[in-house]
C-alpha cells in the first residue's frame, strides 16, 4: 500500500484517493469546478467519479457539501455515501456526518439549502433498502443501523450542525513555482462560489512558504497535516503583514454583491447560524485600519437576494476606516431580525459617512441598521446618509438607529436624506413601527438629528425620535426639512421621551419651500421628562409649507405623565418667522 503523503494547496485528488484529516485540520476540495467539499478534522473521505456523477464516500467524521446547480450539466449529480445511507444532490448545501457507535452505525444528513433524494443501504451489500425519500431545506435524514427518520432542523441547532466546518485562517502550503495553477484553482473556486446560493468571494491573507517537493504517483492515501487554527489575526500564521492572494470562502446567507475588505476577511464566518454575523471582531483584536470601505454593496445582481445574517459585529474593538463602514452602491436586503451593524462597545472612526447609500443604491432592513452600546463613534460625515436617488426601508420593530450609552460625534447628522445639489434626484426613507432614531442614556449637544432635503420623503410609522434616560441639547432643530421635502408620521408619537431632558429651538425647522409635514397621531409623548422648546414647527412667514395633524381616535395630540413642557413664549403650533 502506498505511504500517505501531506496534502498541499492546489494538489490534485485522483481516483479513489482517501483524504484523512487530523486534529485541528480542515480540507476543502474543489470537484470539477462545480462543487466544494469541506472536510472537518478527524474525518476519512474517499472521492471517486464516473461519467456524469461524483461519489463522496464518508467513512467517519463530518463534511459540508455545496453544489452549484447552475454549473451542472443535465443528468449530472453528486452522491454522498455513508456506511448505511446514500444522498443524491443537484444544487444543494448539506452537512453529512457519521457518528462513532458501538452497536449500529449512525449517519446524519442535514439539508441547509436545496432538495435531495435519500435512501438507506445495506451495510454489507450496499443495496438500497426501501424507497428513496426527498428532503427539503432544513430537514434532516437520520439513519441508525437500517432505520431512518426525517426530522425538522430548528434554527437553534444549525450552529451545532455546522461546527468544525468554518475556515479559521489555516495557511496554505504551496510550491512556489505553481502561480499559474494557483490562479486557475482560485478562479474555478470563485466561479463555483459565485453560482452557489449564499456564495460570496473575499480575499484572505495567506503566508507564502518555501517550495515543497511534489509527490509522485497517482494513487495515494492523502493525509492533511495538523495545522493549528490562526489566533490573533496579526500573527504570522494569519499573514496580516504578508502578501495577499485571492482565495475564496463560502459565506452562507450572504449576497454575492457584497465585497469585504481583505483586512476583515480573516474574521468572516462561512458556515453559520442565522444569528451569526458575517464578520465578527472579537475582544482583544489589535486595532484595524481599513484603507477604503469595510463593506461595499456592488451594483451586480445579488445571489441570494437577501442577507440572512447580521453583517458585522464588534466587541471591544478599534477600527479606523478611511471611507465608510458600509457603502451601498447597489441593492441590499437584510431579512435578519438582528441589527445589520452592531458594536458593543467599540471605537470606530470613519473618514466618510458611517453608512452611505449612494445614488441608485437601495437597502431594506428588518431590524436596526446601526446599533451600538457603550461605544465611541467618530464619523466624518453622517451616521447614515441616503443620497439623492437612494432609498432605505426598515420594516422591523427596532429603530433604524439605536444608540445606547454611546459617545457619538458626527460632522453631519445622525440621519441625512437627500441632496442639496441642483437637479439631484430625491431620496426616500420608509420606517416601520420601530421608528427612526432611538437614544438610551445618551448626552448630546449636537446639531440637527434628522435632515430631509432636496424634495426627499421620510415616512415613519413609529417615532422620529425615541429617547430614554437621555440629555439632549441640540444647537439646531431636531428635524430640518427643506427643498420641497416631506416628513410623514403615520403612527406616532413623533417624539417619545422617558426619564429625559431636551432643550431645542424647535422640533422641526423648514425653509418654507413647499415642504409637507403630516402627523397622523400623537405629536409628543412625555413620561417623567422635561422638554424646553422655542417652537414646535418654525417656518418662514413667506413660505409655502403645509403642516397637517390628523389625530386618530382616541390618540391625544400631546400626552404627558409627570412631565414638563415649556416654550419660550406663548406660541401656536406653527410659528412664522421673517424670511430673508
Coordinates of C-alpha atoms in Angstrom, one line a residue:
X1 CA 0.0 0.0 0.0
X2 CA 1.4 3.4 -0.9
X3 CA 2.5 5.6 2.0
X4 CA 0.3 8.6 2.9
X5 CA 1.6 12.0 1.9
X6 CA 0.7 15.5 3.1
X7 CA -1.9 17.3 1.1
X8 CA -0.9 20.8 -0.1
X9 CA -2.8 23.7 -1.5
X10 CA -3.7 23.0 -5.2
X11 CA -2.8 19.3 -5.1
X12 CA -4.8 17.1 -7.4
X13 CA -7.0 14.4 -5.8
X14 CA -7.1 11.3 -8.0
X15 CA -9.4 8.4 -8.5
X16 CA -10.0 6.6 -5.1
X17 CA -7.7 8.9 -3.2
X18 CA -8.5 8.8 0.5
X19 CA -8.3 12.1 2.5
X20 CA -7.8 11.8 6.2
X21 CA -7.8 14.9 8.4
X22 CA -6.1 15.1 11.7
X23 CA -6.8 17.1 14.8
X24 CA -7.3 20.9 14.3
X25 CA -7.2 20.5 10.5
X26 CA -9.6 21.2 7.7
X27 CA -9.6 20.4 4.0
X28 CA -11.5 22.0 1.2
X29 CA -11.7 20.2 -2.2
X30 CA -13.0 21.6 -5.5
X31 CA -14.7 19.0 -7.6
X32 CA -14.7 19.7 -11.3
X33 CA -15.4 23.4 -10.8
X34 CA -19.0 22.5 -9.8
X35 CA -19.0 21.7 -6.1
X36 CA -16.9 22.1 -3.0
X37 CA -16.4 19.6 -0.2
X38 CA -15.3 20.8 3.2
X39 CA -13.8 18.0 5.4
X40 CA -13.7 18.5 9.2
X41 CA -11.0 17.3 11.4
X42 CA -10.7 13.6 12.3
X43 CA -12.6 12.6 9.1
X44 CA -12.0 10.0 6.4
X45 CA -13.3 10.6 2.9
X46 CA -12.8 8.9 -0.4
X47 CA -13.8 10.7 -3.7
X48 CA -14.5 8.8 -6.9
X49 CA -16.1 9.7 -10.2
X50 CA -17.9 8.1 -13.1
X51 CA -19.4 9.9 -16.2
X52 CA -21.8 12.5 -15.0
X53 CA -21.6 11.5 -11.4
X54 CA -19.2 12.2 -8.5
X55 CA -19.2 9.9 -5.4
X56 CA -18.1 11.1 -2.0
X57 CA -17.7 8.3 0.5
X58 CA -17.7 9.4 4.1
X59 CA -16.3 6.6 6.3
X60 CA -16.2 8.7 9.5
X61 CA -16.4 12.3 10.6
X62 CA -18.2 15.2 9.0
X63 CA -18.3 17.0 5.7
X64 CA -20.0 20.0 4.2
X65 CA -21.0 19.9 0.5
X66 CA -22.1 22.8 -1.7
X67 CA -23.1 22.0 -5.2
X68 CA -23.7 24.8 -7.8
X69 CA -26.7 23.7 -9.8
X70 CA -26.1 26.4 -12.4
X71 CA -22.8 24.7 -13.3
X72 CA -24.1 21.1 -13.5
X73 CA -24.9 19.6 -16.9
X74 CA -28.2 17.8 -17.5
X75 CA -28.1 14.5 -15.7
X76 CA -25.1 15.3 -13.6
X77 CA -25.2 14.7 -9.9
X78 CA -23.1 14.3 -6.7
X79 CA -23.7 11.4 -4.4
X80 CA -22.7 11.3 -0.8
X81 CA -22.4 7.7 0.6
X82 CA -22.1 6.8 4.2
X83 CA -21.9 3.2 5.5
X84 CA -25.7 3.0 5.7
X85 CA -27.1 5.8 3.5
X86 CA -26.8 7.5 0.1
X87 CA -27.8 11.1 -0.8
X88 CA -28.1 12.4 -4.3
X89 CA -27.9 16.2 -4.8
X90 CA -28.0 18.7 -7.6
X91 CA -27.6 22.3 -6.4
X92 CA -27.7 21.7 -2.7
X93 CA -25.9 22.7 0.5
X94 CA -25.8 19.8 3.0
X95 CA -23.8 18.6 6.0
X96 CA -23.2 14.9 6.5
X97 CA -21.7 13.1 9.4
X98 CA -21.0 9.5 10.5
X99 CA -21.0 9.1 14.3
X100 CA -19.0 6.5 16.2
X101 CA -21.3 3.9 17.6
X102 CA -20.7 0.6 19.3
X103 CA -23.9 -1.2 18.2
X104 CA -25.1 0.4 15.0
X105 CA -23.7 3.0 12.5
X106 CA -25.4 6.4 12.8
X107 CA -25.5 8.7 9.8
X108 CA -27.0 12.2 9.8
X109 CA -27.6 14.2 6.6
X110 CA -28.7 17.8 7.1
X111 CA -30.2 19.8 4.2
X112 CA -29.4 23.5 4.7
X113 CA -30.4 24.5 1.2
X114 CA -32.0 22.8 -1.8
X115 CA -33.5 19.4 -2.2
X116 CA -32.1 15.9 -2.5
X117 CA -33.0 12.2 -2.6
X118 CA -32.0 9.9 0.2
X119 CA -32.3 6.2 0.9
X120 CA -30.9 3.6 3.3
X121 CA -28.5 1.0 2.1
X122 CA -27.5 -2.4 3.4
X123 CA -24.1 -2.1 5.2
X124 CA -22.9 -5.5 3.8
X125 CA -24.1 -5.4 0.2
X126 CA -24.6 -1.7 -0.4
X127 CA -28.0 -2.4 -1.9
X128 CA -30.9 0.1 -1.3
X129 CA -33.4 -0.7 1.5
X130 CA -36.8 0.7 0.8
X131 CA -37.9 3.5 -1.4
X132 CA -36.0 6.8 -1.6
X133 CA -37.4 9.9 0.1
X134 CA -37.0 13.6 -1.0
X135 CA -35.7 16.0 1.6
X136 CA -36.5 19.7 1.6
X137 CA -34.4 22.6 3.1
X138 CA -34.0 22.5 6.9
X139 CA -34.8 18.8 7.1
X140 CA -32.5 16.0 8.5
X141 CA -32.2 12.4 7.3
X142 CA -31.1 10.3 10.2
X143 CA -30.2 6.6 9.9
X144 CA -29.4 4.3 12.8
X145 CA -28.4 0.9 11.5
X146 CA -31.0 0.3 8.9
X147 CA -33.8 2.5 10.4
X148 CA -34.3 6.0 9.0
X149 CA -36.4 9.0 10.0
X150 CA -36.8 12.6 8.8
X151 CA -36.7 15.4 11.4
X152 CA -37.0 19.2 11.0
X153 CA -33.9 21.3 11.7
X154 CA -34.5 24.0 14.3
X155 CA -32.6 27.2 13.7
X156 CA -31.1 26.9 17.2
X157 CA -29.3 23.7 16.0
X158 CA -27.6 25.0 12.9
X159 CA -24.5 26.2 14.7
X160 CA -24.1 22.7 16.2
X161 CA -24.6 21.1 12.8
X162 CA -22.0 23.2 11.1
X163 CA -19.5 23.2 13.9
X164 CA -16.0 22.5 12.8
X165 CA -16.6 23.4 9.1
X166 CA -15.5 27.0 9.3
X167 CA -12.2 28.2 7.9
X168 CA -10.1 29.7 10.7
X169 CA -7.3 31.2 8.7
X170 CA -5.4 27.9 8.1
X171 CA -2.4 28.8 6.0
X172 CA -2.0 27.3 2.5
X173 CA 1.3 25.4 1.9
X174 CA 2.2 25.6 -1.8
X175 CA 5.0 25.2 -4.2
X176 CA 6.5 28.5 -5.2
X177 CA 6.6 27.6 -8.9
X178 CA 2.9 27.0 -9.4
X179 CA 1.4 30.5 -9.7
X180 CA -0.5 29.6 -12.8
X181 CA -2.1 26.6 -11.2
X182 CA -2.9 28.7 -8.1
X183 CA -4.7 31.3 -10.3
X184 CA -6.6 28.6 -12.1
X185 CA -7.8 27.0 -8.9
X186 CA -8.8 30.3 -7.4
X187 CA -10.7 31.3 -10.5
X188 CA -12.5 28.0 -10.7
X189 CA -13.4 28.1 -7.0
X190 CA -14.6 31.6 -7.3
X191 CA -16.9 30.6 -10.2
X192 CA -18.5 27.9 -8.1
X193 CA -19.0 30.2 -5.1
X194 CA -20.5 32.9 -7.4
X195 CA -23.0 30.4 -8.7
X196 CA -23.9 28.9 -5.3
X197 CA -26.8 30.3 -3.3
X198 CA -25.3 32.2 -0.5
X199 CA -21.9 32.4 -2.0
X200 CA -19.6 35.4 -1.7
X201 CA -15.9 35.8 -2.6
X202 CA -13.5 37.5 -0.2
X203 CA -9.7 37.9 -0.2
X204 CA -7.9 36.2 2.6
X205 CA -4.3 37.0 3.5
X206 CA -2.0 33.9 3.5
X207 CA 1.7 33.3 4.1
X208 CA 3.9 32.2 1.2
X209 CA 6.2 29.3 2.2
X210 CA 9.3 27.8 0.6
X211 CA 8.8 25.4 -2.3
X212 CA 7.9 21.9 -1.2
X213 CA 8.9 18.9 -3.4
X214 CA 5.9 17.5 -5.3
X215 CA 5.0 13.9 -4.6
X216 CA 5.0 11.3 -7.4
X217 CA 2.3 8.8 -8.2
X218 CA -1.4 8.9 -8.9
X219 CA -2.8 6.5 -6.3
X220 CA -2.1 7.7 -2.8
X221 CA -3.6 8.0 0.6
X222 CA -3.6 11.7 1.4
X223 CA -3.2 12.9 5.0
X224 CA -3.9 16.5 5.9
X225 CA -1.2 17.6 8.4
X226 CA -2.2 19.1 11.7
X227 CA -2.1 22.9 11.1
X228 CA -3.4 24.9 14.1
X229 CA -6.1 27.5 13.5
X230 CA -4.9 31.1 13.4
X231 CA -5.2 33.0 16.6
X232 CA -4.8 36.8 16.8
X233 CA -5.2 38.0 13.2
X234 CA -1.9 40.0 13.2
X235 CA 0.2 37.0 14.0
X236 CA 2.4 35.4 11.2
X237 CA 0.1 32.4 10.9
X238 CA -2.7 34.8 9.7
X239 CA -0.5 36.7 7.4
X240 CA -1.6 40.2 8.3
X241 CA 1.7 41.7 7.1
X242 CA 2.2 39.3 4.2
X243 CA 1.4 39.3 0.5
X244 CA -2.2 38.6 -0.1
X245 CA -3.6 36.3 -2.8
X246 CA -7.2 35.9 -3.9
X247 CA -8.8 32.9 -2.2
X248 CA -12.5 32.2 -1.7
X249 CA -14.8 31.3 1.1
X250 CA -18.4 30.2 1.1
X251 CA -20.5 32.5 3.3
X252 CA -24.0 31.2 3.8
X253 CA -26.8 33.6 3.5
X254 CA -24.6 36.4 2.1
X255 CA -25.4 38.0 -1.3
X256 CA -22.7 37.7 -3.8
X257 CA -22.6 41.5 -4.5
X258 CA -21.2 42.3 -1.0
X259 CA -17.4 43.0 -1.0
X260 CA -15.5 42.6 2.2
X261 CA -12.2 44.4 2.8
X262 CA -9.3 41.9 2.9
X263 CA -8.4 43.2 6.4
X264 CA -11.7 41.8 7.7
X265 CA -11.7 38.6 5.7
X266 CA -9.9 36.6 8.5
X267 CA -12.9 37.3 10.7
X268 CA -15.5 36.1 8.3
X269 CA -17.6 33.0 9.2
X270 CA -18.5 30.7 6.4
X271 CA -21.0 28.0 7.7
X272 CA -23.1 29.6 10.4
X273 CA -26.5 30.0 12.0
X274 CA -28.9 32.8 11.0
X275 CA -27.8 34.7 14.1
X276 CA -24.0 34.5 13.4
X277 CA -22.7 37.8 11.8
X278 CA -20.8 37.5 8.6
X279 CA -17.8 39.3 10.2
X280 CA -17.2 39.2 13.9
X281 CA -14.4 41.2 15.5
X282 CA -13.7 39.6 19.0
X283 CA -12.4 41.4 22.1
X284 CA -8.7 41.6 22.2
X285 CA -8.2 42.0 18.5
X286 CA -5.5 44.6 17.7
X287 CA -6.6 47.9 16.1
X288 CA -7.6 47.5 12.5
X289 CA -7.0 50.0 9.7
X290 CA -9.3 49.8 6.6
X291 CA -7.9 51.9 3.6
X292 CA -11.3 52.2 1.9
X293 CA -14.8 51.0 2.9
X294 CA -15.1 48.0 5.2
X295 CA -18.1 46.6 3.3
X296 CA -19.3 47.6 -0.1
X297 CA -22.5 46.5 -1.9
X298 CA -21.8 46.4 -5.7
X299 CA -24.3 47.1 -8.5
X300 CA -24.3 43.5 -9.6
X301 CA -27.3 41.3 -9.0
X302 CA -27.2 39.6 -5.6
X303 CA -27.3 35.8 -5.2
X304 CA -29.1 35.1 -3.0
X305 CA -31.3 38.1 -3.0
X306 CA -31.3 38.5 0.8
X307 CA -28.7 38.9 3.6
X308 CA -30.0 36.4 6.1
X309 CA -27.4 37.1 8.8
X310 CA -26.1 40.2 10.6
X311 CA -23.3 41.7 8.5
X312 CA -21.0 43.0 11.2
X313 CA -20.4 42.7 15.0
X314 CA -17.5 44.1 17.0
X315 CA -16.8 43.8 20.7
X316 CA -14.2 46.0 22.5
X317 CA -12.5 46.6 19.2
X318 CA -10.9 49.6 17.5
X319 CA -11.3 50.3 13.8
X320 CA -10.1 53.3 11.7
X321 CA -11.9 53.3 8.3
X322 CA -10.8 55.7 5.6
X323 CA -14.2 55.8 3.9
X324 CA -17.4 54.1 5.1
X325 CA -18.2 51.2 7.3
X326 CA -20.9 50.3 4.7
X327 CA -21.0 51.7 1.2
X328 CA -24.2 50.7 -0.7
X329 CA -23.9 51.2 -4.4
X330 CA -26.3 48.5 -5.5
X331 CA -29.2 46.7 -3.8
X332 CA -29.1 45.0 -0.3
X333 CA -32.0 43.4 1.5
X334 CA -31.5 42.2 5.1
X335 CA -34.1 39.8 6.4
X336 CA -32.4 39.1 9.8
X337 CA -34.2 40.1 12.9
X338 CA -30.9 41.3 14.4
X339 CA -29.0 44.6 13.7
X340 CA -27.1 44.7 10.5
X341 CA -24.2 46.5 12.1
X342 CA -23.7 46.3 15.8
X343 CA -20.9 47.2 18.2
X344 CA -20.6 46.7 21.9
X345 CA -18.6 48.7 23.0
X346 CA -16.2 49.6 20.1
X347 CA -14.3 52.6 18.9
X348 CA -14.8 53.3 15.2
X349 CA -13.6 56.3 13.3
X350 CA -14.7 56.8 9.7
X351 CA -13.5 59.4 7.2
X352 CA -16.8 59.5 5.5
X353 CA -20.4 58.5 6.4
X354 CA -20.8 55.5 8.7
X355 CA -23.3 54.1 6.3
X356 CA -23.7 55.6 2.8
X357 CA -26.4 54.7 0.4
X358 CA -25.3 56.2 -2.9
X359 CA -27.4 57.5 -5.8
X360 CA -29.2 54.5 -7.2
X361 CA -28.4 52.4 -4.2
X362 CA -31.2 50.8 -2.1
X363 CA -31.3 49.0 1.2
X364 CA -34.0 47.3 3.3
X365 CA -33.7 46.0 6.8
X366 CA -35.8 44.1 9.2
X367 CA -34.1 45.5 12.4
X368 CA -31.8 48.3 13.3
X369 CA -29.3 49.2 10.6
X370 CA -26.8 50.6 13.2
X371 CA -26.8 49.6 16.9
X372 CA -24.2 50.5 19.5
X373 CA -23.8 50.0 23.2
X374 CA -21.2 51.9 25.1
X375 CA -19.0 52.7 22.1
X376 CA -17.4 55.7 20.6
X377 CA -18.3 56.6 17.0
X378 CA -16.4 59.4 15.3
X379 CA -17.9 60.0 11.9
X380 CA -16.5 62.3 9.2
X381 CA -20.0 62.6 7.6
X382 CA -23.4 61.5 8.8
X383 CA -24.1 58.3 10.7
X384 CA -26.5 57.2 7.9
X385 CA -26.6 59.2 4.6
X386 CA -29.2 58.3 1.9
X387 CA -28.1 60.4 -1.0
X388 CA -30.4 61.7 -3.8
X389 CA -31.6 58.7 -5.8
X390 CA -31.1 56.3 -2.9
X391 CA -33.7 54.6 -0.7
X392 CA -33.8 52.9 2.7
X393 CA -36.6 50.9 4.1
X394 CA -37.0 49.5 7.6
X395 CA -39.9 47.1 8.5
X396 CA -38.9 45.9 11.9
X397 CA -39.9 46.8 15.5
X398 CA -36.5 48.3 16.3
X399 CA -35.4 51.9 15.4
X400 CA -33.3 52.3 12.3
X401 CA -30.6 53.8 14.5
X402 CA -30.2 52.5 18.1
X403 CA -27.5 54.1 20.3
X404 CA -27.2 53.1 24.0
X405 CA -24.8 55.0 26.2
X406 CA -22.8 55.9 23.1
X407 CA -20.4 58.7 22.6
X408 CA -21.2 59.8 19.1
X409 CA -19.5 62.6 17.2
X410 CA -20.7 63.2 13.7
X411 CA -19.8 66.0 11.3
X412 CA -23.2 65.8 9.7
X413 CA -26.5 64.4 11.1
X414 CA -27.5 61.1 12.6
X415 CA -29.7 60.6 9.5
X416 CA -29.4 62.7 6.3
X417 CA -31.8 62.1 3.5
X418 CA -31.4 63.6 0.0
X419 CA -29.0 66.2 -1.5
X420 CA -28.9 70.0 -1.9
X421 CA -27.3 69.7 -5.3
X422 CA -29.4 71.3 -8.0
X423 CA -31.1 68.7 -10.2
X424 CA -30.3 65.8 -7.9
X425 CA -33.0 63.2 -7.6
X426 CA -34.9 62.8 -4.4
X427 CA -34.3 60.1 -1.8
X428 CA -36.7 58.1 0.2
X429 CA -36.7 56.6 3.7
X430 CA -39.6 54.4 5.0
X431 CA -39.5 53.2 8.6
X432 CA -41.8 50.7 10.3
X433 CA -43.1 50.7 13.9
X434 CA -39.6 50.9 15.3
X435 CA -39.2 54.4 14.1
X436 CA -36.1 56.2 13.0
X437 CA -33.8 57.1 15.9
X438 CA -33.6 55.5 19.4
X439 CA -31.3 57.0 22.1
X440 CA -30.7 55.5 25.5
X441 CA -28.5 57.1 28.2
X442 CA -27.0 59.5 25.6
X443 CA -25.8 63.0 26.4
X444 CA -25.5 65.2 23.3
X445 CA -25.1 68.8 22.3
X446 CA -25.1 68.0 18.6
X447 CA -26.9 69.8 15.8
X448 CA -29.8 68.5 13.8
X449 CA -30.5 64.8 14.2
X450 CA -32.6 64.3 11.0
X451 CA -32.1 66.4 7.8
X452 CA -34.5 65.9 4.9
X453 CA -33.7 67.9 1.8
X454 CA -33.9 68.1 -2.0
X455 CA -37.5 67.0 -2.4
X456 CA -36.9 63.8 -0.5
X457 CA -39.5 61.9 1.6
X458 CA -39.3 60.3 5.0
X459 CA -42.3 58.2 6.2
X460 CA -42.3 56.6 9.6
X461 CA -44.9 54.5 11.4
X462 CA -43.0 54.8 14.7
X463 CA -41.3 57.8 16.4
X464 CA -38.9 60.0 14.6
X465 CA -37.0 60.2 17.9
X466 CA -37.4 57.9 20.9
X467 CA -35.2 58.8 23.9
X468 CA -34.8 57.2 27.4
X469 CA -32.6 58.4 30.2
X470 CA -31.0 60.9 27.9
X471 CA -30.0 64.6 28.0
X472 CA -30.2 66.3 24.6
X473 CA -29.3 69.9 23.8
X474 CA -29.2 70.2 20.0
X475 CA -28.0 73.5 18.8
X476 CA -30.4 73.4 15.9
X477 CA -33.8 71.8 15.5
X478 CA -34.3 68.1 16.0
X479 CA -35.5 67.8 12.3
X480 CA -34.6 70.0 9.4
X481 CA -36.9 69.9 6.3
X482 CA -36.0 71.8 3.1
X483 CA -36.2 72.0 -0.6
X484 CA -39.8 70.8 -1.0
X485 CA -39.3 67.7 1.1
X486 CA -41.9 65.6 3.0
X487 CA -42.0 64.3 6.6
X488 CA -44.9 62.0 7.2
X489 CA -45.5 60.3 10.6
X490 CA -48.4 57.8 10.1
X491 CA -48.5 56.3 13.6
X492 CA -46.5 58.2 16.2
X493 CA -45.8 59.5 18.6
X494 CA -43.5 61.8 16.7
X495 CA -41.3 62.3 19.8
X496 CA -41.3 60.0 22.7
X497 CA -39.3 60.9 25.9
X498 CA -38.9 58.8 29.0
X499 CA -36.8 60.0 32.0
X500 CA -35.1 62.5 29.8
X501 CA -34.4 66.2 29.3
X502 CA -34.3 68.1 26.0
X503 CA -33.7 71.7 25.1
X504 CA -34.1 72.7 21.5
X505 CA -35.0 75.8 19.4
X506 CA -37.7 73.7 17.5
X507 CA -38.7 70.2 16.9
X508 CA -39.0 70.9 13.1
X509 CA -37.3 73.7 11.1
X510 CA -38.2 74.3 7.5
X511 CA -37.0 76.7 4.7
X512 CA -40.6 77.4 3.5
X513 CA -40.1 75.9 0.0
X514 CA -43.3 73.9 -0.3
X515 CA -42.4 71.3 2.3
X516 CA -45.0 69.0 3.7
X517 CA -45.3 67.8 7.3
X518 CA -48.1 65.3 8.2
X519 CA -48.6 64.0 11.7
X520 CA -51.1 61.1 11.8
X521 CA -51.0 60.5 15.5
X522 CA -49.8 61.8 18.9
X523 CA -47.1 64.5 18.4
X524 CA -45.5 64.4 21.9
X525 CA -45.4 61.6 24.5
X526 CA -43.6 62.6 27.6
X527 CA -43.1 60.4 30.7
X528 CA -41.1 61.8 33.7
X529 CA -39.4 64.2 31.3
X530 CA -38.7 67.9 30.6
X531 CA -39.0 69.4 27.2
X532 CA -38.0 73.0 26.6
X533 CA -39.0 74.4 23.2
X534 CA -38.6 77.5 21.2
X535 CA -41.4 76.2 18.9
X536 CA -42.9 73.0 17.7
X537 CA -42.5 73.9 14.0
X538 CA -40.7 77.0 12.7
X539 CA -41.2 78.1 9.1
X540 CA -40.6 81.4 7.2
X541 CA -43.8 83.5 7.1
X542 CA -43.3 83.9 3.3
X543 CA -43.1 80.1 2.9
X544 CA -45.4 77.7 1.2
X545 CA -45.2 74.8 3.7
X546 CA -48.1 72.6 4.6
X547 CA -48.5 71.2 8.2
X548 CA -51.3 68.7 8.8
X549 CA -52.3 67.0 12.0
X550 CA -54.8 64.1 11.7
X551 CA -55.3 62.6 15.1
X552 CA -56.6 59.1 15.2
X553 CA -59.2 58.3 17.9
X554 CA -58.5 58.2 20.8
X555 CA -55.0 59.4 20.4
X556 CA -54.2 62.7 22.2
X557 CA -52.2 65.5 20.5
X558 CA -49.9 65.7 23.4
X559 CA -49.6 63.1 26.2
X560 CA -47.7 63.9 29.4
X561 CA -47.1 61.9 32.6
X562 CA -45.2 63.6 35.5
X563 CA -43.6 65.8 32.8
X564 CA -42.9 69.4 32.0
X565 CA -43.4 71.1 28.6
X566 CA -42.0 74.7 28.4
X567 CA -41.9 77.2 25.5
X568 CA -40.1 80.5 25.2
X569 CA -43.3 82.4 24.9
X570 CA -46.9 81.5 24.1
X571 CA -46.8 80.3 20.5
X572 CA -49.2 78.4 18.2
X573 CA -48.4 75.0 16.7
X574 CA -46.7 76.7 13.8
X575 CA -44.6 79.9 14.2
X576 CA -43.9 82.0 11.2
X577 CA -40.5 83.7 11.3
X578 CA -39.4 86.6 9.0
X579 CA -37.9 85.4 5.7
X580 CA -34.7 86.8 4.2

